[in-house]
CSV table of C-alpha atoms and ligand atoms in Angstrom, one decimal:
chain,number,residue,atom,x,y,z
A,1,MET,CA,85.8,54.9,166.5
A,2,ARG,CA,87.4,58.1,166.8
A,3,GLN,CA,87.8,59.3,170.3
A,4,PRO,CA,86.8,61.8,172.3
A,5,GLU,CA,90.0,62.9,174.0
A,6,ASP,CA,91.8,63.0,170.3
A,7,GLU,CA,88.8,65.3,169.0
A,8,LEU,CA,89.6,67.5,171.8
A,9,ALA,CA,93.2,67.5,171.5
A,10,ASP,CA,92.7,68.5,167.6
A,11,LEU,CA,90.7,71.5,168.8
A,12,LYS,CA,93.8,72.2,171.4
A,13,ALA,CA,96.3,72.0,168.9
A,14,GLN,CA,94.1,74.6,166.5
A,15,SER,CA,93.7,77.1,169.5
A,16,LEU,CA,89.9,76.5,169.0
A,17,TYR,CA,89.3,75.1,172.4
A,18,ARG,CA,86.8,76.0,174.5
A,19,GLU,CA,86.3,75.9,178.7
A,20,LEU,CA,83.8,77.7,181.2
A,21,ARG,CA,85.0,79.8,183.6
A,22,THR,CA,82.7,80.2,186.7
A,23,LEU,CA,82.0,83.5,188.2
A,24,ASP,CA,81.2,83.9,192.1
A,25,SER,CA,79.6,86.8,191.7
A,26,ALA,CA,76.5,88.7,189.9
A,27,GLN,CA,77.0,89.8,185.9
A,28,GLY,CA,78.3,93.8,186.3
A,29,PRO,CA,80.7,95.8,185.3
A,30,GLU,CA,83.3,93.8,187.7
A,31,VAL,CA,82.8,90.5,188.4
A,32,GLU,CA,85.1,87.8,190.7
A,33,ILE,CA,86.7,84.8,189.5
A,34,ASP,CA,89.2,82.4,191.1
A,35,GLY,CA,89.2,84.7,194.2
A,36,ARG,CA,90.5,87.5,192.2
A,37,ARG,CA,88.3,90.8,190.4
A,38,TYR,CA,88.1,91.5,187.3
A,39,LEU,CA,86.7,94.3,184.9
A,40,ASN,CA,84.3,92.2,182.8
A,41,SER,CA,83.9,93.5,179.1
A,42,SER,CA,81.9,90.5,178.0
A,43,SER,CA,78.7,90.5,178.9
A,44,ASN,CA,75.5,91.2,176.5
A,45,ASP,CA,73.9,92.9,179.8
A,46,TYR,CA,74.0,96.3,177.7
A,47,LEU,CA,71.7,98.3,180.4
A,48,GLY,CA,73.3,96.4,183.4
A,49,LEU,CA,69.9,95.7,184.5
A,50,ALA,CA,70.9,92.0,185.2
A,51,ASN,CA,71.9,92.9,189.0
A,52,ASP,CA,69.5,95.9,189.0
A,53,PRO,CA,67.7,96.1,192.4
A,54,GLU,CA,64.3,97.5,190.8
A,55,LEU,CA,64.4,94.0,188.1
A,56,LYS,CA,65.2,91.9,191.2
A,57,ALA,CA,61.9,93.4,193.9
A,58,ALA,CA,60.0,92.6,190.8
A,59,PHE,CA,60.9,89.2,190.7
A,60,ILE,CA,61.2,88.2,194.1
A,61,ALA,CA,57.8,89.5,193.8
A,62,GLY,CA,57.1,86.9,190.9
A,63,VAL,CA,58.2,84.4,193.2
A,64,GLU,CA,55.9,84.6,196.0
A,65,LYS,CA,53.2,85.3,194.5
A,66,TYR,CA,53.3,82.6,191.7
A,67,GLY,CA,55.9,80.2,192.9
A,68,THR,CA,58.9,79.0,190.8
A,69,GLY,CA,58.0,76.5,188.9
A,70,SER,CA,54.8,76.4,186.0
A,71,GLY,CA,54.1,73.1,185.8
A,72,ALA,CA,53.8,72.2,182.5
A,73,SER,CA,54.1,73.4,179.1
A,74,ARG,CA,51.8,76.2,178.1
A,75,LEU,CA,49.7,74.8,175.9
A,76,VAL,CA,48.7,72.1,178.9
A,77,CYS,CA,48.6,74.6,182.1
A,78,GLY,CA,51.6,76.3,182.1
A,79,THR,CA,50.1,79.5,180.9
A,80,GLN,CA,50.0,81.7,183.5
A,81,ARG,CA,48.9,85.3,184.0
A,82,PRO,CA,52.2,86.6,183.6
A,83,HIS,CA,53.2,85.4,180.3
A,84,ALA,CA,50.5,86.8,178.7
A,85,ASP,CA,50.9,90.0,180.3
A,86,LEU,CA,54.6,90.2,179.0
A,87,GLU,CA,53.7,89.1,175.5
A,88,GLU,CA,50.6,91.7,175.3
A,89,GLY,CA,53.5,94.3,176.2
A,90,LEU,CA,55.6,92.9,173.6
A,91,ALA,CA,53.3,93.3,171.2
A,92,ALA,CA,52.2,97.0,172.2
A,93,LEU,CA,55.9,98.0,172.5
A,94,LYS,CA,57.1,96.4,169.0
A,95,GLY,CA,53.8,97.4,167.1
A,96,THR,CA,52.5,94.1,166.2
A,97,GLU,CA,49.4,92.4,166.7
A,98,ALA,CA,50.7,89.8,169.1
A,99,ALA,CA,53.9,87.9,170.6
A,100,LEU,CA,54.8,85.0,171.7
A,101,THR,CA,57.9,84.3,174.4
A,102,PHE,CA,59.8,81.1,174.5
A,103,SER,CA,62.4,79.8,177.1
A,104,SER,CA,64.6,81.5,175.3
A,105,GLY,CA,66.2,83.4,172.0
A,106,TYR,CA,67.3,80.2,170.2
A,107,VAL,CA,64.5,78.2,170.9
A,108,THR,CA,62.3,81.1,169.5
A,109,ALA,CA,64.4,80.8,166.7
A,110,VAL,CA,64.2,77.2,165.9
A,111,GLY,CA,60.8,77.0,166.3
A,112,THR,CA,59.6,80.1,164.4
A,113,LEU,CA,61.5,78.9,161.5
A,114,THR,CA,60.3,75.4,161.1
A,115,ALA,CA,56.9,75.9,161.9
A,116,LEU,CA,56.4,78.2,159.1
A,117,CYS,CA,58.5,76.8,156.5
A,118,GLY,CA,58.8,73.0,155.8
A,119,LYS,CA,60.6,71.6,151.8
A,120,ASP,CA,58.3,74.1,149.5
A,121,ASP,CA,59.9,77.1,151.1
A,122,ILE,CA,63.0,79.2,150.9
A,123,LEU,CA,65.0,80.8,153.5
A,124,ILE,CA,67.2,83.4,152.5
A,125,LEU,CA,69.9,84.3,155.0
A,126,ASP,CA,72.6,86.9,155.5
A,127,LYS,CA,75.9,84.6,156.1
A,128,LEU,CA,76.4,86.0,159.4
A,129,CYS,CA,73.7,85.1,160.9
A,130,HIS,CA,73.4,83.5,164.4
A,131,ALA,CA,73.6,80.0,164.7
A,132,SER,CA,70.4,80.0,166.0
A,133,LEU,CA,69.0,81.2,162.8
A,134,ILE,CA,71.0,78.9,160.9
A,135,ASP,CA,70.0,75.9,162.9
A,136,GLY,CA,66.3,76.7,162.1
A,137,ALA,CA,66.9,77.2,158.9
A,138,ARG,CA,68.4,73.5,158.4
A,139,LEU,CA,66.0,71.5,160.6
A,140,SER,CA,63.1,73.2,158.9
A,141,GLY,CA,64.0,71.2,155.5
A,142,ALA,CA,63.4,74.5,153.3
A,143,THR,CA,65.6,75.2,150.8
A,144,ILE,CA,68.3,77.7,152.0
A,145,ARG,CA,70.1,80.7,149.9
A,146,VAL,CA,73.0,82.6,151.9
A,147,PHE,CA,74.1,85.9,150.8
A,148,PRO,CA,77.3,87.5,151.8
A,149,HIS,CA,77.5,89.6,154.2
A,150,LEU,CA,75.5,92.8,153.8
A,151,ASP,CA,74.9,92.3,149.9
A,152,LEU,CA,72.3,93.4,148.6
A,153,ASN,CA,72.8,92.7,145.1
A,154,LYS,CA,72.8,88.9,145.9
A,155,LEU,CA,70.1,88.6,148.1
A,156,GLU,CA,67.9,90.5,145.3
A,157,SER,CA,69.0,87.7,142.9
A,158,HIS,CA,68.5,84.8,145.1
A,159,LEU,CA,64.9,86.4,145.6
A,160,ARG,CA,64.5,86.5,141.7
A,161,TRP,CA,65.4,82.8,141.4
A,162,ALA,CA,63.1,81.8,144.1
A,163,ARG,CA,60.3,84.1,142.8
A,164,GLU,CA,61.0,82.0,139.1
A,165,LYS,CA,62.1,78.9,140.2
A,166,PHE,CA,59.3,78.1,143.2
A,167,SER,CA,55.3,78.1,143.0
A,168,SER,CA,53.3,81.0,144.6
A,169,GLU,CA,52.4,78.8,147.6
A,170,SER,CA,56.0,78.7,148.6
A,171,ARG,CA,57.2,80.9,151.7
A,172,VAL,CA,59.9,83.1,151.0
A,173,ILE,CA,61.9,84.6,154.1
A,174,VAL,CA,64.7,86.6,154.2
A,175,VAL,CA,66.4,86.3,157.7
A,176,THR,CA,68.6,88.9,159.3
A,177,GLU,CA,69.8,90.5,162.4
A,178,SER,CA,69.6,94.0,162.6
A,179,VAL,CA,72.7,94.3,164.8
A,180,PHE,CA,75.0,91.6,164.3
A,181,SER,CA,76.0,89.8,167.0
A,182,MET,CA,79.8,89.4,166.4
A,183,ASP,CA,81.0,92.4,164.0
A,184,GLY,CA,78.2,95.1,166.0
A,185,ASP,CA,77.4,96.4,162.6
A,186,ARG,CA,73.8,97.1,161.1
A,187,ALA,CA,71.8,95.5,158.1
A,188,PRO,CA,70.1,97.9,155.8
A,189,LEU,CA,66.8,97.6,156.9
A,190,ALA,CA,65.0,99.9,154.9
A,191,ASP,CA,66.3,98.1,151.6
A,192,MET,CA,65.5,94.5,152.5
A,193,VAL,CA,62.4,95.6,153.2
A,194,ALA,CA,61.7,97.1,149.6
A,195,LEU,CA,63.3,94.1,148.3
A,196,LYS,CA,61.2,91.8,150.2
A,197,GLU,CA,58.2,94.0,148.9
A,198,GLN,CA,59.6,93.9,145.2
A,199,TYR,CA,58.9,89.7,145.3
A,200,GLY,CA,56.3,89.1,147.6
A,201,ALA,CA,58.6,87.7,150.5
A,202,TRP,CA,58.6,88.3,154.1
A,203,LEU,CA,61.4,89.2,156.7
A,204,LEU,CA,62.6,88.2,159.8
A,205,VAL,CA,65.0,90.6,161.8
A,206,ASP,CA,66.4,88.8,165.2
A,207,GLU,CA,67.1,92.3,167.4
A,208,ALA,CA,68.8,90.6,170.3
A,209,HIS,CA,71.5,92.9,170.4
A,210,ALA,CA,69.4,96.0,169.5
A,211,PHE,CA,66.0,95.6,171.5
A,212,GLY,CA,67.0,98.1,174.5
A,213,VAL,CA,70.2,100.0,173.2
A,214,ILE,CA,68.3,101.2,169.6
A,215,GLY,CA,65.9,103.6,169.0
A,216,PRO,CA,63.0,105.4,170.6
A,217,GLY,CA,62.3,103.2,174.3
A,218,GLY,CA,65.0,100.5,173.2
A,219,ARG,CA,62.3,99.5,170.9
A,220,GLY,CA,65.1,98.4,168.4
A,221,LEU,CA,66.1,99.0,165.2
A,222,ILE,CA,63.1,98.6,162.7
A,223,ASN,CA,60.7,100.9,165.2
A,224,GLU,CA,63.7,103.3,164.8
A,225,LEU,CA,64.0,103.0,160.9
A,226,GLY,CA,59.5,103.1,160.9
A,227,LEU,CA,59.6,99.8,159.8
A,228,SER,CA,57.3,98.4,162.1
A,229,GLU,CA,54.5,97.5,159.9
A,230,GLN,CA,56.4,96.1,157.2
A,231,VAL,CA,58.5,93.7,159.0
A,232,GLU,CA,56.4,90.8,159.5
A,233,LEU,CA,58.5,88.5,161.7
A,234,GLN,CA,59.9,90.4,164.6
A,235,MET,CA,62.8,88.6,167.1
A,236,GLY,CA,64.1,89.2,170.0
A,237,THR,CA,65.5,88.1,173.2
A,238,LEU,CA,65.3,89.4,177.0
A,239,SER,CA,68.5,88.1,177.7
A,240,LYS,CA,70.5,90.4,176.6
A,241,ALA,CA,69.3,94.5,177.1
A,242,ALA,CA,66.5,93.0,179.6
A,243,GLY,CA,68.8,91.6,181.6
A,244,LEU,CA,66.5,88.5,182.1
A,245,SER,CA,66.0,85.4,180.0
A,246,GLY,CA,63.4,84.1,177.4
A,247,GLY,CA,63.0,85.1,173.8
A,248,TYR,CA,60.2,86.5,171.8
A,249,LEU,CA,58.6,86.8,168.0
A,250,CYS,CA,56.3,89.6,167.7
A,251,ALA,CA,54.2,88.9,164.3
A,252,SER,CA,50.6,89.2,163.2
A,253,ARG,CA,47.9,87.4,165.1
A,254,ALA,CA,47.8,84.5,162.9
A,255,VAL,CA,51.4,83.9,162.8
A,256,ILE,CA,51.5,83.6,166.4
A,257,GLU,CA,48.2,81.0,166.1
A,258,LEU,CA,50.2,79.0,164.0
A,259,LEU,CA,53.2,78.9,165.9
A,260,ILE,CA,51.2,78.1,169.2
A,261,ASN,CA,50.1,75.3,166.8
A,262,ARG,CA,53.2,74.1,165.2
A,263,ALA,CA,56.5,75.3,166.7
A,264,ARG,CA,58.1,72.3,168.6
A,265,GLY,CA,60.0,74.1,171.1
A,266,PHE,CA,57.0,75.9,172.4
A,267,ILE,CA,54.8,72.9,172.5
A,268,TYR,CA,57.1,70.2,174.0
A,269,SER,CA,58.6,72.2,176.4
A,270,THR,CA,58.1,73.4,179.8
A,271,ALA,CA,56.7,77.2,180.4
A,272,PRO,CA,59.5,79.4,181.6
A,273,PRO,CA,59.0,80.3,185.1
A,274,PRO,CA,56.0,82.8,185.6
A,275,SER,CA,58.5,84.7,188.0
A,276,VAL,CA,60.6,85.3,184.6
A,277,ALA,CA,57.4,86.7,182.6
A,278,ALA,CA,56.7,88.6,185.8
A,279,ALA,CA,60.4,90.3,185.4
A,280,GLY,CA,60.0,90.8,182.2
A,281,VAL,CA,56.4,93.1,182.4
A,282,THR,CA,59.2,95.9,184.6
A,283,ALA,CA,62.0,94.8,182.2
A,284,LEU,CA,59.8,96.4,179.3
A,285,GLU,CA,58.8,99.1,181.6
A,286,ILE,CA,62.1,100.1,182.7
A,287,VAL,CA,63.8,99.7,178.8
A,288,ALA,CA,60.6,101.5,177.5
A,289,GLY,CA,60.9,104.5,180.3
A,290,GLU,CA,62.9,107.6,181.3
A,291,ARG,CA,65.7,104.9,183.4
A,292,GLY,CA,65.8,103.3,180.1
A,293,ASN,CA,66.5,106.5,178.3
A,294,ALA,CA,69.1,107.6,180.8
A,295,LEU,CA,70.9,104.0,180.8
A,296,ARG,CA,70.8,104.0,177.0
A,297,GLU,CA,72.2,107.5,177.1
A,298,LYS,CA,74.7,106.2,179.8
A,299,LEU,CA,75.5,103.5,177.7
A,300,TRP,CA,76.0,105.8,174.2
A,301,GLY,CA,78.5,108.0,176.4
A,302,ASN,CA,80.4,104.8,177.3
A,303,LEU,CA,80.6,103.6,173.7
A,304,SER,CA,81.5,107.2,172.3
A,305,LEU,CA,84.3,107.5,175.1
A,306,LEU,CA,86.1,104.1,174.0
A,307,GLY,CA,85.6,105.1,170.7
A,308,THR,CA,88.0,108.5,171.6
A,309,GLU,CA,90.4,106.8,173.6
A,310,LEU,CA,90.7,103.8,170.7
A,311,GLY,CA,91.0,106.2,168.6
A,312,ALA,CA,94.0,108.5,170.3
A,313,GLN,CA,96.1,104.9,170.6
A,314,ASP,CA,95.8,104.0,166.8
A,315,VAL,CA,93.9,100.9,167.6
A,316,LEU,CA,90.9,102.1,165.7
A,317,PRO,CA,90.2,104.8,163.1
A,318,GLU,CA,89.6,108.3,165.0
A,319,SER,CA,86.5,108.4,162.9
A,320,ASN,CA,85.3,105.2,164.1
A,321,GLN,CA,81.4,105.4,164.7
A,322,ALA,CA,79.7,103.6,167.2
A,323,GLU,CA,77.0,101.6,165.8
A,324,SER,CA,76.1,99.2,168.8
A,325,ALA,CA,77.3,98.6,172.2
A,326,ILE,CA,79.6,95.2,170.5
A,327,LEU,CA,82.9,96.6,169.4
A,328,PRO,CA,85.1,93.8,167.8
A,329,ILE,CA,88.7,94.2,167.5
A,330,ILE,CA,90.0,91.2,164.5
A,331,LEU,CA,93.1,89.8,165.2
A,332,GLY,CA,92.9,87.3,162.2
A,333,GLU,CA,94.0,83.9,163.9
A,334,SER,CA,93.0,81.8,166.6
A,335,ASP,CA,95.8,81.8,168.4
A,336,ALA,CA,96.6,85.5,168.2
A,337,ALA,CA,93.2,86.2,169.6
A,338,LEU,CA,93.5,83.8,172.4
A,339,ALA,CA,96.5,85.1,173.6
A,340,ALA,CA,95.3,88.4,173.6
A,341,ALA,CA,92.2,87.6,175.5
A,342,ALA,CA,94.9,85.7,178.0
A,343,SER,CA,97.0,88.8,178.4
A,344,LEU,CA,94.5,91.2,179.1
A,345,LYS,CA,92.8,88.2,181.7
A,346,GLU,CA,96.4,88.9,183.0
A,347,GLN,CA,95.9,92.6,183.6
A,348,GLY,CA,92.7,92.2,185.1
A,349,PHE,CA,90.2,92.2,181.9
A,350,VAL,CA,87.3,89.5,181.1
A,351,ILE,CA,87.4,89.6,177.0
A,352,PRO,CA,86.4,87.0,174.8
A,353,ALA,CA,88.0,85.7,172.2
A,354,ILE,CA,86.0,84.8,169.6
A,355,ARG,CA,86.8,82.0,167.4
A,356,TYR,CA,85.9,80.0,164.6
A,357,PRO,CA,82.9,78.4,163.8
A,358,THR,CA,81.5,81.3,166.3
A,359,VAL,CA,83.2,83.7,163.4
A,360,PRO,CA,84.8,82.7,160.1
A,361,ARG,CA,88.1,81.6,160.2
A,362,GLY,CA,91.2,83.9,159.6
A,363,GLN,CA,88.1,86.4,161.5
A,364,ALA,CA,89.4,85.4,165.3
A,365,ARG,CA,88.7,88.4,167.4
A,366,LEU,CA,88.4,90.2,170.7
A,367,ARG,CA,84.7,91.1,170.9
A,368,VAL,CA,84.6,94.5,173.0
A,369,THR,CA,81.4,94.8,175.3
A,370,LEU,CA,79.8,98.0,177.1
A,371,THR,CA,77.3,98.8,179.4
A,372,ALA,CA,75.4,101.3,181.2
A,373,ALA,CA,76.8,100.2,184.2
A,374,HIS,CA,80.4,100.8,183.4
A,375,SER,CA,82.0,103.6,185.1
A,376,GLU,CA,83.7,106.4,183.0
A,377,ASP,CA,87.2,105.2,185.0
A,378,GLN,CA,86.6,101.5,184.1
A,379,VAL,CA,85.9,102.9,179.9
A,380,ARG,CA,90.1,104.7,179.9
A,381,GLN,CA,91.0,101.5,182.4
A,382,LEU,CA,89.5,99.5,179.2
A,383,ALA,CA,90.5,101.5,176.5
A,384,GLY,CA,94.6,101.4,178.3
A,385,ALA,CA,94.5,98.0,178.1
A,386,LEU,CA,93.5,97.2,174.5
A,387,GLY,CA,95.9,99.6,173.4
A,388,SER,CA,98.4,97.8,175.0
A,389,VAL,CA,97.8,94.3,173.6
A,390,VAL,CA,96.6,95.0,170.8
A,391,VAL,CA,99.2,95.3,167.3
A,392,LYS,CA,98.7,99.2,166.6
A,393,ASN,CA,97.0,99.5,163.0
A,394,SER,CA,96.1,96.1,163.1
A,395,SER,CA,93.2,95.3,160.5
A,396,MET,CA,90.3,96.5,161.9
A,397,SER,CA,86.9,96.3,161.1
B,401,LIG,C1,71.9,85.4,172.2
B,401,LIG,C2,71.4,85.7,170.5
B,401,LIG,C3,70.2,84.6,170.6
B,401,LIG,C4,69.6,83.4,171.3
B,401,LIG,O1,68.6,84.1,172.3
B,401,LIG,P1,69.1,83.5,173.6
B,401,LIG,O2,68.0,84.3,174.6
B,401,LIG,O3,70.3,83.5,174.3
B,401,LIG,O4,69.0,81.7,173.3
B,401,LIG,C5,69.7,84.6,169.1
B,401,LIG,N1,69.7,85.7,168.2
B,401,LIG,C6,71.0,86.2,168.1
B,401,LIG,C7,71.7,87.4,167.1
B,401,LIG,C8,71.9,86.4,169.4
B,401,LIG,O5,72.5,87.0,169.9
């Protein structure tokens, strides 16, 4: 039998070994690891809400009123008022009839795809879709087709094929992210909507990295493009810009009722703590309100400053315009990315080396993220450090 030690040695030999690092502080632009302070440019806490006083107060008030545990799964007796309020708030924000929350974005993806699709259905995914979407698609038993990243021609040929080959009863669902988690680029959602309508398919858009960051009130890219009424399945998470934890799906009332009846990750798992949902209601108010606007302005200002500073050092093309809060610096081989991350850590910066299988082989990278909580000075320090480790004019995405 294969020994786990051998497998681990293999991973190490390929520079694909991963390990946990423990932070001794809250999330924020600076974190503490083993007694040393680091400038943190690795989290998805885009608005800096994960340690925000207003949100913390809402969380604590939720604990005081509703306790710590939810006691049971939502269908048994675990649905408490904050869960219902949060779902109402999400549906209102996204402009859909209804919403359902799950314990994480991962569970949302798996629960939704397995509940809606089975062996007679077809799922068509962008090649760079997040692991949770891939896992949900596989577990559903549906026929899966993948198109190269953002390739609308190939998407159309899959749609045509699905409609010719399968019965009109079959569900055909196109699956994409609005902002891609490891590349930070945006999907051409308007074109994708036109295609799925032409072929009578549905569209699932995962807004994990767009929610809170893009669009009026941070509602996401779907909303910014005016497509709220045309995207059947609007997914996202409160674990990133909303500074909390938990996934959501916004859709028609019928779809949400079907998920309540069929999504196993919803049915067979204890409800998230009501205090998290209570804080979620406040997070939505912050994200969509005046504070959210100010935080987004700060975040986009930081992104633009980083672009300018990196352009000046020839780390990026001068014309580079941020499409999201995620900036990938592609270095190629895993060992190159690991060495760059180690050198940055030495200089006091936490920036993760992202490797296979999170990204394709040969596309290992530093994944730099900024938040509204970073100061301009910190952004300049970060740019300087990146310039010092990145080979000038190496292949940037
Ligand atoms: C992070 C992420 C998820 C999972 O969300 P969690 O709440 O962290 O489980 C799903 N999809 C994408 C694109 C993500 O980046």
